[in-house]
């Protein structure tokens, strides 16, 4: 029954064997099965078992065990240094708040556990002696590249609205399409997304935006995403199609992808979208800083490139130019080359990079205060424009021509 495609790490194999010897069923399940069948690298192995959490713990009595998930049936076992999550077969009770199952109950039925999983391609299990367990047509959907709910999509999305975004996310990341009935239910029940925490939405959306099918999946999904980030509803159809295209044309990182998505929102609306999604501070600042450079003239020489970097910082300048390029402004490419040139030559473009500091100026006799700041900015003007070398003595002389003369 062993399937050649599955080369289980020895610790995973050992865990399955131990549970089997103790008289329990055990399988690997979910993402690791799906990714193996697709020939994709597996990030982590989730395991499921008929053993209760206590029985699982007993089977690994000689290992370090982390019990934090016991209530939901998950025991983390550290086997030869590798953490393994082993979860008792369970059925999720009703989701009266649309967010969390009110209770989970353990079951001895493998099928019942697979039935609670979100999509057919995520509801397959494997054991080397048993082979693949596929009760909901996951393999056929994998071959056809389809994301389809296990069971009735309306019911499944009503139980947990995060699954709506997970459907979009898996389709984008795996380059799958979404089954018609599943997508119709996702669209219809999109309002339930308001019950889902911003953190979970943001995590799924970030993966969706980075996926290879992001453009294809975003196109029909404007109103679903607007449920999570209301300002996105303000794009008209053409603007939305352009946003989807931009997203797919910038590097697969958080800041450029979110900047591409928010690009033509008014600044306040973009800030509101970032807030609604609880985008982490660093990414949010990078996105909003880049948006502020939407309309600035493109640099045409090194000095102007340094000026742009001064104004926005390196991340924002690069991100803004990449999005402008993705938005169809082909002149942004030359600007991007200039900016990269400045950065790779290590040329100074902000006060921190200037060869003199405020302290240096004070030691040279310039009094502290506002004029000191102005003097530093003036020196930076000169360095950026190429009128002054970025050298301490030359800058001190330029800062204080009077004292120079008096020597
Ligand atoms: P990834 O590569 O992103 O980790 P994954 O399939 O492993 O993909 P996880 O979020 O780690 O996804 O979840 C593991 C498995 O648990 C899924 O494959 C699926 O079977 C099940 N699952 C996770 N979240 C849900 C959910 N909200 N509703 C139903 N089943 C879920
Ligand atoms: Mg996983």
mmCIF file of N, CA, C and O in Angstrom, residues 75 249 324 374:
data_model
loop_
_atom_site.group_PDB
_atom_site.id
_atom_site.type_symbol
_atom_site.label_atom_id
_atom_site.label_comp_id
_atom_site.label_asym_id
_atom_site.label_seq_id
_atom_site.Cartn_x
_atom_site.Cartn_y
_atom_site.Cartn_z
ATOM 1 N N UNK A 75 -2.194 17.166 20.654
ATOM 2 C CA UNK A 75 -1.028 16.958 21.505
ATOM 3 C C UNK A 75 0.192 17.221 20.628
ATOM 4 O O UNK A 75 0.268 16.710 19.510
ATOM 5 N N UNK A 249 1.763 41.824 -10.743
ATOM 6 C CA UNK A 249 2.981 42.266 -11.431
ATOM 7 C C UNK A 249 4.044 42.838 -10.512
ATOM 8 O O UNK A 249 5.047 43.366 -11.001
ATOM 9 N N UNK A 324 4.285 51.606 -9.819
ATOM 10 C CA UNK A 324 4.038 52.482 -10.978
ATOM 11 C C UNK A 324 4.342 51.751 -12.277
ATOM 12 O O UNK A 324 3.609 51.866 -13.266
ATOM 13 N N UNK A 374 18.378 73.197 10.277
ATOM 14 C CA UNK A 374 18.329 73.776 8.934
ATOM 15 C C UNK A 374 19.678 73.649 8.230
ATOM 16 O O UNK A 374 19.752 73.379 7.036
#
